[in-house]
mmCIF file of N, CA and C in Angstrom:
data_model
loop_
_atom_site.group_PDB
_atom_site.id
_atom_site.type_symbol
_atom_site.label_atom_id
_atom_site.label_comp_id
_atom_site.label_asym_id
_atom_site.label_seq_id
_atom_site.Cartn_x
_atom_site.Cartn_y
_atom_site.Cartn_z
ATOM 1 N N MET A 1 22.341 -38.569 -7.578
ATOM 2 C CA MET A 1 23.665 -38.980 -7.906
ATOM 3 C C MET A 1 24.155 -38.088 -8.923
ATOM 4 N N ASN A 2 25.434 -37.493 -8.698
ATOM 5 C CA ASN A 2 26.003 -36.611 -9.644
ATOM 6 C C ASN A 2 26.742 -37.468 -10.690
ATOM 7 N N ARG A 3 26.466 -37.204 -11.824
ATOM 8 C CA ARG A 3 27.013 -37.917 -13.181
ATOM 9 C C ARG A 3 28.327 -37.323 -13.429
ATOM 10 N N LYS A 4 29.415 -38.170 -13.320
ATOM 11 C CA LYS A 4 30.742 -37.646 -13.814
ATOM 12 C C LYS A 4 31.031 -38.326 -15.141
ATOM 13 N N ILE A 5 31.648 -37.546 -16.029
ATOM 14 C CA ILE A 5 32.062 -38.176 -17.255
ATOM 15 C C ILE A 5 33.454 -37.864 -17.573
ATOM 16 N N LEU A 6 34.198 -38.979 -17.982
ATOM 17 C CA LEU A 6 35.493 -38.870 -18.322
ATOM 18 C C LEU A 6 35.609 -39.085 -19.894
ATOM 19 N N GLY A 7 36.447 -38.280 -20.591
ATOM 20 C CA GLY A 7 36.427 -38.389 -22.072
ATOM 21 C C GLY A 7 37.790 -38.812 -22.699
ATOM 22 N N ILE A 8 37.785 -39.629 -23.750
ATOM 23 C CA ILE A 8 38.839 -39.898 -24.572
ATOM 24 C C ILE A 8 38.207 -39.945 -26.044
ATOM 25 N N SER A 9 39.014 -39.575 -27.031
ATOM 26 C CA SER A 9 38.464 -39.660 -28.449
ATOM 27 C C SER A 9 39.377 -40.578 -29.213
ATOM 28 N N ALA A 10 38.744 -41.384 -29.960
ATOM 29 C CA ALA A 10 39.306 -42.364 -30.939
ATOM 30 C C ALA A 10 38.593 -42.178 -32.272
ATOM 31 N N GLY A 11 37.323 -41.508 -32.250
ATOM 32 C CA GLY A 11 36.670 -41.401 -33.522
ATOM 33 C C GLY A 11 35.399 -42.181 -33.583
ATOM 34 N N ALA A 12 34.143 -41.689 -33.551
ATOM 35 C CA ALA A 12 32.904 -42.608 -33.631
ATOM 36 C C ALA A 12 31.530 -41.972 -33.881
ATOM 37 N N ALA A 13 30.417 -42.807 -33.945
ATOM 38 C CA ALA A 13 28.984 -42.412 -33.943
ATOM 39 C C ALA A 13 28.152 -43.291 -33.102
ATOM 40 N N ALA A 14 26.812 -43.290 -33.115
ATOM 41 C CA ALA A 14 26.037 -44.042 -32.138
ATOM 42 C C ALA A 14 25.183 -45.195 -32.512
ATOM 43 N N ILE A 15 24.812 -46.125 -31.505
ATOM 44 C CA ILE A 15 24.075 -47.324 -31.742
ATOM 45 C C ILE A 15 22.756 -47.387 -30.992
ATOM 46 N N GLY A 16 21.816 -48.170 -31.333
ATOM 47 C CA GLY A 16 20.481 -48.309 -30.566
ATOM 48 C C GLY A 16 19.960 -49.555 -30.220
ATOM 49 N N GLY A 17 19.131 -49.641 -29.136
ATOM 50 C CA GLY A 17 18.510 -50.851 -28.759
ATOM 51 C C GLY A 17 19.100 -51.379 -27.496
ATOM 52 N N LEU A 18 18.297 -52.165 -26.772
ATOM 53 C CA LEU A 18 18.812 -52.739 -25.452
ATOM 54 C C LEU A 18 19.253 -54.113 -25.742
ATOM 55 N N MET A 19 20.427 -54.448 -25.204
ATOM 56 C CA MET A 19 21.002 -55.812 -25.460
ATOM 57 C C MET A 19 21.238 -56.387 -24.106
ATOM 58 N N LEU A 20 20.529 -57.409 -23.730
ATOM 59 C CA LEU A 20 20.866 -58.120 -22.549
ATOM 60 C C LEU A 20 20.813 -59.644 -22.965
ATOM 61 N N ALA A 21 21.922 -60.206 -22.487
ATOM 62 C CA ALA A 21 22.097 -61.633 -23.034
ATOM 63 C C ALA A 21 22.527 -62.482 -21.744
ATOM 64 N N THR A 22 22.629 -63.821 -21.945
ATOM 65 C CA THR A 22 23.184 -64.632 -20.969
ATOM 66 C C THR A 22 24.680 -64.430 -20.927
ATOM 67 N N PRO A 23 25.207 -64.233 -19.677
ATOM 68 C CA PRO A 23 26.625 -64.029 -19.569
ATOM 69 C C PRO A 23 27.418 -65.200 -20.083
ATOM 70 N N ALA A 24 28.647 -64.792 -20.681
ATOM 71 C CA ALA A 24 29.587 -65.780 -21.163
ATOM 72 C C ALA A 24 30.944 -65.379 -20.538
ATOM 73 N N SER A 25 31.931 -66.262 -20.790
ATOM 74 C CA SER A 25 33.191 -65.946 -20.431
ATOM 75 C C SER A 25 33.965 -64.891 -21.335
ATOM 76 N N ALA A 26 34.861 -64.237 -20.838
ATOM 77 C CA ALA A 26 35.611 -63.285 -21.447
ATOM 78 C C ALA A 26 36.321 -63.910 -22.708
ATOM 79 N N SER A 27 36.389 -63.316 -23.735
ATOM 80 C CA SER A 27 37.167 -63.733 -24.960
ATOM 81 C C SER A 27 38.411 -62.691 -25.184
ATOM 82 N N THR A 28 39.570 -63.391 -25.220
ATOM 83 C CA THR A 28 40.695 -62.514 -25.511
ATOM 84 C C THR A 28 40.923 -62.044 -26.915
ATOM 85 N N SER A 29 40.093 -62.703 -27.820
ATOM 86 C CA SER A 29 40.098 -62.246 -29.266
ATOM 87 C C SER A 29 38.712 -62.396 -29.703
ATOM 88 N N PRO A 30 38.405 -61.590 -30.818
ATOM 89 C CA PRO A 30 37.124 -61.663 -31.442
ATOM 90 C C PRO A 30 36.818 -63.027 -32.303
ATOM 91 N N PRO A 31 35.633 -63.253 -32.382
ATOM 92 C CA PRO A 31 35.268 -64.484 -33.101
ATOM 93 C C PRO A 31 36.035 -64.663 -34.504
ATOM 94 N N GLY A 32 36.674 -65.672 -34.812
ATOM 95 C CA GLY A 32 37.338 -65.774 -35.929
ATOM 96 C C GLY A 32 38.874 -65.499 -35.812
ATOM 97 N N GLY A 33 39.251 -65.203 -34.534
ATOM 98 C CA GLY A 33 40.709 -64.899 -34.285
ATOM 99 C C GLY A 33 41.024 -63.521 -34.499
ATOM 100 N N GLY A 34 42.319 -63.247 -34.398
ATOM 101 C CA GLY A 34 42.827 -61.827 -34.562
ATOM 102 C C GLY A 34 42.845 -61.067 -33.277
ATOM 103 N N THR A 35 42.846 -59.844 -33.446
ATOM 104 C CA THR A 35 42.749 -58.998 -32.235
ATOM 105 C C THR A 35 41.555 -57.994 -32.295
ATOM 106 N N TRP A 36 41.222 -57.510 -31.224
ATOM 107 C CA TRP A 36 40.146 -56.422 -31.174
ATOM 108 C C TRP A 36 40.644 -55.215 -31.769
ATOM 109 N N ASP A 37 39.757 -54.513 -32.466
ATOM 110 C CA ASP A 37 40.110 -53.070 -33.024
ATOM 111 C C ASP A 37 40.335 -52.148 -31.887
ATOM 112 N N HIS A 38 39.424 -52.228 -30.859
ATOM 113 C CA HIS A 38 39.332 -51.275 -29.646
ATOM 114 C C HIS A 38 39.038 -52.034 -28.329
ATOM 115 N N VAL A 39 39.807 -51.649 -27.346
ATOM 116 C CA VAL A 39 39.379 -52.200 -26.037
ATOM 117 C C VAL A 39 39.642 -51.086 -25.022
ATOM 118 N N TRP A 40 38.613 -50.841 -24.252
ATOM 119 C CA TRP A 40 38.511 -49.800 -23.176
ATOM 120 C C TRP A 40 38.147 -50.450 -21.890
ATOM 121 N N THR A 41 38.872 -50.144 -20.873
ATOM 122 C CA THR A 41 38.538 -50.659 -19.405
ATOM 123 C C THR A 41 38.287 -49.489 -18.521
ATOM 124 N N HIS A 42 37.209 -49.492 -17.783
ATOM 125 C CA HIS A 42 36.963 -48.425 -16.810
ATOM 126 C C HIS A 42 35.968 -48.966 -15.753
ATOM 127 N N ASP A 43 36.313 -48.672 -14.576
ATOM 128 C CA ASP A 43 35.446 -48.797 -13.556
ATOM 129 C C ASP A 43 34.694 -50.150 -13.345
ATOM 130 N N GLY A 44 35.476 -51.253 -13.566
ATOM 131 C CA GLY A 44 35.009 -52.626 -13.517
ATOM 132 C C GLY A 44 34.322 -53.098 -14.833
ATOM 133 N N ALA A 45 34.571 -52.427 -15.913
ATOM 134 C CA ALA A 45 33.886 -52.797 -17.152
ATOM 135 C C ALA A 45 34.994 -52.704 -18.227
ATOM 136 N N THR A 46 35.050 -53.768 -19.047
ATOM 137 C CA THR A 46 35.814 -53.815 -20.291
ATOM 138 C C THR A 46 34.991 -53.954 -21.601
ATOM 139 N N LEU A 47 35.087 -52.944 -22.420
ATOM 140 C CA LEU A 47 34.373 -53.098 -23.621
ATOM 141 C C LEU A 47 35.475 -53.225 -24.883
ATOM 142 N N SER A 48 35.047 -54.316 -25.596
ATOM 143 C CA SER A 48 35.941 -54.657 -26.740
ATOM 144 C C SER A 48 35.125 -54.599 -28.127
ATOM 145 N N VAL A 49 35.616 -53.961 -29.114
ATOM 146 C CA VAL A 49 35.052 -53.771 -30.352
ATOM 147 C C VAL A 49 35.934 -54.361 -31.566
ATOM 148 N N GLU A 50 35.248 -55.107 -32.373
ATOM 149 C CA GLU A 50 35.855 -55.570 -33.675
ATOM 150 C C GLU A 50 34.834 -54.976 -34.713
ATOM 151 N N GLU A 51 35.423 -54.024 -35.438
ATOM 152 C CA GLU A 51 34.650 -53.260 -36.463
ATOM 153 C C GLU A 51 34.018 -54.145 -37.496
ATOM 154 N N HIS A 52 34.763 -55.059 -38.030
ATOM 155 C CA HIS A 52 34.275 -56.064 -39.166
ATOM 156 C C HIS A 52 33.311 -56.919 -38.479
ATOM 157 N N GLY A 53 32.039 -56.830 -38.835
ATOM 158 C CA GLY A 53 31.027 -57.670 -38.284
ATOM 159 C C GLY A 53 30.200 -57.068 -37.083
ATOM 160 N N ASP A 54 30.783 -55.822 -36.805
ATOM 161 C CA ASP A 54 30.119 -55.073 -35.711
ATOM 162 C C ASP A 54 30.024 -55.839 -34.360
ATOM 163 N N VAL A 55 31.141 -56.530 -34.182
ATOM 164 C CA VAL A 55 31.203 -57.439 -32.967
ATOM 165 C C VAL A 55 31.587 -56.564 -31.684
ATOM 166 N N ILE A 56 30.695 -56.641 -30.560
ATOM 167 C CA ILE A 56 30.925 -55.799 -29.454
ATOM 168 C C ILE A 56 30.817 -56.744 -28.288
ATOM 169 N N GLN A 57 31.670 -56.630 -27.220
ATOM 170 C CA GLN A 57 31.732 -57.630 -26.151
ATOM 171 C C GLN A 57 32.009 -56.711 -24.889
ATOM 172 N N LEU A 58 31.080 -56.830 -23.928
ATOM 173 C CA LEU A 58 31.211 -56.010 -22.605
ATOM 174 C C LEU A 58 31.424 -57.084 -21.564
ATOM 175 N N CYS A 59 32.408 -56.889 -20.642
ATOM 176 C CA CYS A 59 32.726 -57.820 -19.647
ATOM 177 C C CYS A 59 32.623 -57.144 -18.285
ATOM 178 N N ASP A 60 32.100 -57.696 -17.195
ATOM 179 C CA ASP A 60 32.143 -57.250 -15.850
ATOM 180 C C ASP A 60 33.571 -57.728 -15.254
ATOM 181 N N THR A 61 34.473 -56.644 -14.909
ATOM 182 C CA THR A 61 35.846 -57.183 -14.543
ATOM 183 C C THR A 61 36.037 -56.838 -13.009
ATOM 184 N N ALA A 62 35.070 -56.630 -12.295
ATOM 185 C CA ALA A 62 35.212 -56.286 -10.791
ATOM 186 C C ALA A 62 34.211 -57.139 -9.929
ATOM 187 N N ALA A 63 34.744 -57.672 -8.857
ATOM 188 C CA ALA A 63 33.868 -58.199 -7.946
ATOM 189 C C ALA A 63 33.347 -57.253 -6.826
ATOM 190 N N ASP A 64 32.516 -56.317 -7.443
ATOM 191 C CA ASP A 64 32.062 -55.242 -6.647
ATOM 192 C C ASP A 64 30.567 -55.229 -6.282
ATOM 193 N N GLY A 65 29.819 -56.163 -6.847
ATOM 194 C CA GLY A 65 28.477 -56.238 -6.740
ATOM 195 C C GLY A 65 27.607 -55.297 -7.610
ATOM 196 N N TYR A 66 28.384 -54.642 -8.557
ATOM 197 C CA TYR A 66 27.612 -53.848 -9.568
ATOM 198 C C TYR A 66 27.865 -54.373 -10.848
ATOM 199 N N SER A 67 26.894 -54.006 -11.721
ATOM 200 C CA SER A 67 27.006 -54.552 -13.229
ATOM 201 C C SER A 67 27.728 -53.626 -14.043
ATOM 202 N N ALA A 68 28.487 -54.141 -15.104
ATOM 203 C CA ALA A 68 28.986 -53.318 -16.041
ATOM 204 C C ALA A 68 28.033 -52.946 -17.047
ATOM 205 N N LYS A 69 28.226 -51.621 -17.625
ATOM 206 C CA LYS A 69 27.272 -51.103 -18.529
ATOM 207 C C LYS A 69 27.925 -50.331 -19.608
ATOM 208 N N ALA A 70 27.525 -50.461 -20.856
ATOM 209 C CA ALA A 70 28.005 -49.732 -22.004
ATOM 210 C C ALA A 70 26.828 -49.103 -22.918
ATOM 211 N N TYR A 71 26.894 -47.945 -23.395
ATOM 212 C CA TYR A 71 25.953 -47.407 -24.170
ATOM 213 C C TYR A 71 26.671 -46.892 -25.434
ATOM 214 N N LEU A 72 26.242 -47.305 -26.647
ATOM 215 C CA LEU A 72 26.863 -46.772 -27.912
ATOM 216 C C LEU A 72 25.690 -46.108 -28.739
ATOM 217 N N VAL A 73 26.172 -45.057 -29.398
ATOM 218 C CA VAL A 73 25.134 -44.301 -30.199
ATOM 219 C C VAL A 73 25.894 -43.773 -31.465
ATOM 220 N N TRP A 74 25.179 -43.861 -32.670
ATOM 221 C CA TRP A 74 25.859 -43.332 -33.799
ATOM 222 C C TRP A 74 24.648 -42.746 -34.828
ATOM 223 N N ASN A 75 24.931 -41.926 -35.632
ATOM 224 C CA ASN A 75 24.050 -41.408 -36.628
ATOM 225 C C ASN A 75 23.962 -42.300 -37.754
ATOM 226 N N VAL A 76 22.696 -42.595 -38.198
ATOM 227 C CA VAL A 76 22.449 -43.388 -39.411
ATOM 228 C C VAL A 76 22.271 -42.541 -40.620
ATOM 229 N N SER A 77 21.603 -41.425 -40.447
ATOM 230 C CA SER A 77 21.574 -40.399 -41.454
ATOM 231 C C SER A 77 21.334 -39.051 -40.683
ATOM 232 N N PRO A 78 21.552 -37.981 -41.388
ATOM 233 C CA PRO A 78 21.198 -36.720 -40.733
ATOM 234 C C PRO A 78 19.870 -36.692 -39.852
ATOM 235 N N GLY A 79 19.969 -36.351 -38.637
ATOM 236 C CA GLY A 79 18.956 -36.312 -37.712
ATOM 237 C C GLY A 79 18.492 -37.563 -37.173
ATOM 238 N N VAL A 80 18.967 -38.638 -37.647
ATOM 239 C CA VAL A 80 18.540 -40.149 -37.230
ATOM 240 C C VAL A 80 19.660 -40.836 -36.604
ATOM 241 N N ALA A 81 19.436 -41.206 -35.379
ATOM 242 C CA ALA A 81 20.565 -41.894 -34.547
ATOM 243 C C ALA A 81 20.008 -43.368 -34.209
ATOM 244 N N ASP A 82 20.970 -44.293 -33.991
ATOM 245 C CA ASP A 82 20.598 -45.512 -33.570
ATOM 246 C C ASP A 82 21.530 -45.769 -32.320
ATOM 247 N N SER A 83 21.068 -46.655 -31.344
ATOM 248 C CA SER A 83 21.886 -46.941 -30.157
ATOM 249 C C SER A 83 21.818 -48.354 -29.676
ATOM 250 N N MET A 84 22.736 -48.801 -28.734
ATOM 251 C CA MET A 84 22.640 -49.971 -28.271
ATOM 252 C C MET A 84 23.125 -49.817 -26.704
ATOM 253 N N THR A 85 22.486 -50.617 -25.863
ATOM 254 C CA THR A 85 22.976 -50.707 -24.466
ATOM 255 C C THR A 85 23.215 -52.073 -24.062
ATOM 256 N N LEU A 86 24.310 -52.359 -23.476
ATOM 257 C CA LEU A 86 24.816 -53.579 -22.956
ATOM 258 C C LEU A 86 24.988 -53.531 -21.487
ATOM 259 N N THR A 87 24.484 -54.394 -20.782
ATOM 260 C CA THR A 87 24.654 -54.561 -19.300
ATOM 261 C C THR A 87 24.888 -56.148 -19.005
ATOM 262 N N VAL A 88 25.964 -56.315 -18.012
ATOM 263 C CA VAL A 88 26.255 -57.562 -17.575
ATOM 264 C C VAL A 88 26.657 -57.581 -16.184
ATOM 265 N N ALA A 89 26.306 -58.598 -15.357
ATOM 266 C CA ALA A 89 26.669 -58.645 -13.937
ATOM 267 C C ALA A 89 27.409 -59.865 -13.639
ATOM 268 N N GLY A 90 28.315 -59.878 -12.674
ATOM 269 C CA GLY A 90 29.089 -60.938 -12.266
ATOM 270 C C GLY A 90 30.582 -60.882 -12.759
ATOM 271 N N ASN A 91 31.443 -60.796 -11.788
ATOM 272 C CA ASN A 91 32.910 -60.676 -12.207
ATOM 273 C C ASN A 91 33.338 -61.845 -13.139
ATOM 274 N N GLY A 92 33.868 -61.530 -14.300
ATOM 275 C CA GLY A 92 34.243 -62.551 -15.348
ATOM 276 C C GLY A 92 33.199 -62.804 -16.254
ATOM 277 N N ASN A 93 31.975 -62.331 -16.154
ATOM 278 C CA ASN A 93 30.968 -62.598 -17.064
ATOM 279 C C ASN A 93 30.974 -61.540 -18.191
ATOM 280 N N CYS A 94 30.624 -61.950 -19.439
ATOM 281 C CA CYS A 94 30.542 -61.033 -20.529
ATOM 282 C C CYS A 94 29.196 -61.109 -21.387
ATOM 283 N N VAL A 95 28.833 -60.156 -22.119
ATOM 284 C CA VAL A 95 27.690 -60.203 -22.925
ATOM 285 C C VAL A 95 28.277 -59.650 -24.340
ATOM 286 N N GLY A 96 27.593 -60.130 -25.439
ATOM 287 C CA GLY A 96 28.079 -59.579 -26.662
ATOM 288 C C GLY A 96 26.917 -59.432 -27.637
ATOM 289 N N SER A 97 27.321 -58.744 -28.767
ATOM 290 C CA SER A 97 26.430 -58.552 -29.844
ATOM 291 C C SER A 97 27.214 -58.480 -31.135
ATOM 292 N N ASP A 98 26.530 -58.644 -32.272
ATOM 293 C CA ASP A 98 27.159 -58.468 -33.659
ATOM 294 C C ASP A 98 26.230 -57.960 -34.637
ATOM 295 N N ALA A 99 26.632 -58.018 -35.889
ATOM 296 C CA ALA A 99 25.916 -57.466 -37.001
ATOM 297 C C ALA A 99 24.461 -58.181 -37.169
ATOM 298 N N SER A 100 24.337 -59.342 -36.551
ATOM 299 C CA SER A 100 23.055 -60.106 -36.761
ATOM 300 C C SER A 100 21.976 -59.368 -35.935
ATOM 301 N N THR A 101 22.304 -58.499 -34.889
ATOM 302 C CA THR A 101 21.377 -57.796 -34.140
ATOM 303 C C THR A 101 21.320 -56.354 -34.312
ATOM 304 N N HIS A 102 22.332 -55.792 -34.971
ATOM 305 C CA HIS A 102 22.450 -54.289 -35.243
ATOM 306 C C HIS A 102 23.350 -54.096 -36.423
ATOM 307 N N ASP A 103 23.250 -52.923 -36.949
ATOM 308 C CA ASP A 103 24.177 -52.657 -38.082
ATOM 309 C C ASP A 103 24.730 -51.278 -37.779
ATOM 310 N N ILE A 104 26.062 -51.150 -37.517
ATOM 311 C CA ILE A 104 26.626 -49.836 -37.136
ATOM 312 C C ILE A 104 27.040 -49.305 -38.593
ATOM 313 N N THR A 105 26.520 -48.113 -39.069
ATOM 314 C CA THR A 105 26.752 -47.616 -40.190
ATOM 315 C C THR A 105 28.229 -47.337 -40.587
ATOM 316 N N GLU A 106 28.811 -47.801 -41.605
ATOM 317 C CA GLU A 106 30.112 -47.644 -41.969
ATOM 318 C C GLU A 106 30.375 -46.136 -42.268
ATOM 319 N N GLY A 107 31.665 -45.812 -41.851
ATOM 320 C CA GLY A 107 32.088 -44.323 -42.026
ATOM 321 C C GLY A 107 31.501 -43.412 -40.987
ATOM 322 N N LYS A 108 30.826 -43.935 -40.043
ATOM 323 C CA LYS A 108 30.168 -43.102 -39.016
ATOM 324 C C LYS A 108 30.991 -43.147 -37.568
ATOM 325 N N THR A 109 31.021 -42.155 -36.906
ATOM 326 C CA THR A 109 31.512 -42.105 -35.601
ATOM 327 C C THR A 109 30.712 -42.647 -34.561
ATOM 328 N N VAL A 110 31.179 -43.678 -33.710
ATOM 329 C CA VAL A 110 30.294 -44.206 -32.621
ATOM 330 C C VAL A 110 30.764 -43.627 -31.308
ATOM 331 N N ASN A 111 29.818 -43.024 -30.527
ATOM 332 C CA ASN A 111 30.083 -42.425 -29.251
ATOM 333 C C ASN A 111 29.733 -43.713 -28.217
ATOM 334 N N VAL A 112 30.724 -43.865 -27.363
ATOM 335 C CA VAL A 112 30.729 -44.927 -26.291
ATOM 336 C C VAL A 112 30.706 -44.448 -24.995
ATOM 337 N N TYR A 113 29.872 -44.858 -24.027
ATOM 338 C CA TYR A 113 29.891 -44.557 -22.689
ATOM 339 C C TYR A 113 29.977 -45.801 -21.953
ATOM 340 N N ILE A 114 30.973 -45.864 -20.984
ATOM 341 C CA ILE A 114 31.254 -47.083 -20.249
ATOM 342 C C ILE A 114 31.214 -46.791 -18.751
ATOM 343 N N SER A 115 30.525 -47.551 -17.992
ATOM 344 C CA SER A 115 30.471 -47.328 -16.540
ATOM 345 C C SER A 115 29.992 -48.653 -15.784
ATOM 346 N N ASN A 116 29.785 -48.480 -14.567
ATOM 347 C CA ASN A 116 29.076 -49.581 -13.804
ATOM 348 C C ASN A 116 27.834 -48.943 -13.237
ATOM 349 N N THR A 117 26.945 -49.912 -12.525
ATOM 350 C CA THR A 117 25.779 -49.343 -11.978
ATOM 351 C C THR A 117 25.938 -48.883 -10.527
ATOM 352 N N GLY A 118 27.099 -48.746 -10.077
ATOM 353 C CA GLY A 118 27.283 -48.237 -8.694
ATOM 354 C C GLY A 118 26.874 -46.753 -8.556
ATOM 355 N N PRO A 119 26.657 -46.421 -7.272
ATOM 356 C CA PRO A 119 26.222 -44.986 -6.992
ATOM 357 C C PRO A 119 27.391 -44.036 -7.269
ATOM 358 N N ASP A 120 28.589 -44.430 -7.167
ATOM 359 C CA ASP A 120 29.807 -43.498 -7.298
ATOM 360 C C ASP A 120 30.540 -43.727 -8.701
ATOM 361 N N SER A 121 29.862 -44.487 -9.479
ATOM 362 C CA SER A 121 30.554 -44.611 -10.780
ATOM 363 C C SER A 121 30.774 -43.492 -11.663
ATOM 364 N N THR A 122 31.832 -43.405 -12.243
ATOM 365 C CA THR A 122 32.170 -42.471 -13.296
ATOM 366 C C THR A 122 31.780 -42.935 -14.732
ATOM 367 N N GLU A 123 31.696 -42.193 -15.593
ATOM 368 C CA GLU A 123 31.398 -42.740 -16.977
ATOM 369 C C GLU A 123 32.573 -42.255 -17.942
ATOM 370 N N LEU A 124 33.164 -43.238 -18.608
ATOM 371 C CA LEU A 124 34.105 -43.028 -19.615
ATOM 372 C C LEU A 124 33.504 -42.742 -20.916
ATOM 373 N N TYR A 125 33.784 -41.727 -21.497
ATOM 374 C CA TYR A 125 33.358 -41.384 -22.844
ATOM 375 C C TYR A 125 34.526 -41.472 -23.878
ATOM 376 N N VAL A 126 34.304 -42.364 -24.861
ATOM 377 C CA VAL A 126 35.239 -42.463 -26.063
ATOM 378 C C VAL A 126 34.513 -42.513 -27.315
ATOM 379 N N THR A 127 35.213 -42.335 -28.432
ATOM 380 C CA THR A 127 34.595 -42.411 -29.747
ATOM 381 C C THR A 127 35.507 -43.316 -30.585
ATOM 382 N N TYR A 128 34.970 -43.821 -31.633
ATOM 383 C CA TYR A 128 35.797 -44.483 -32.719
ATOM 384 C C TYR A 128 34.953 -44.314 -34.001
ATOM 385 N N LEU A 129 35.805 -44.333 -35.068
ATOM 386 C CA LEU A 129 35.233 -44.176 -36.475
ATOM 387 C C LEU A 129 35.085 -45.707 -36.841
ATOM 388 N N ASN A 130 33.811 -46.011 -37.288
ATOM 389 C CA ASN A 130 33.510 -47.373 -37.702
ATOM 390 C C ASN A 130 33.927 -47.404 -39.254
ATOM 391 N N ASP A 131 35.122 -47.743 -39.594
ATOM 392 C CA ASP A 131 35.560 -47.645 -40.970
ATOM 393 C C ASP A 131 35.846 -48.998 -41.487
ATOM 394 N N ASN A 132 35.368 -49.999 -40.977
ATOM 395 C CA ASN A 132 35.682 -51.432 -41.562
ATOM 396 C C ASN A 132 34.431 -52.232 -41.647
#
């Protein structure tokens, strides 16, 4: 499979660990209300980020038989990175994570890769600065 990467920059660093959870329904706003700081949609996947509390939500947004996938990575200190992988299957299902399971270092750039598990999927690359 040829890997295709699409890129956009918003400023970021990296996260670690594998996150798989029971699918939940999509949330139009982060816990506690308000609006998401960042929302990206690509290839049947929508990733939402609320920097305060390190709240991350990935939703499968396509009835295509493939899972939505997101990989986040950031530097904790020089030469040391942390990362997180989220995967969810089923159109309308979501999976999430927050600071109770990971700590995205303040002031670091987070690198984000969003795709689905299909053979022809492209990968969207974005960054954001975790400054909250």
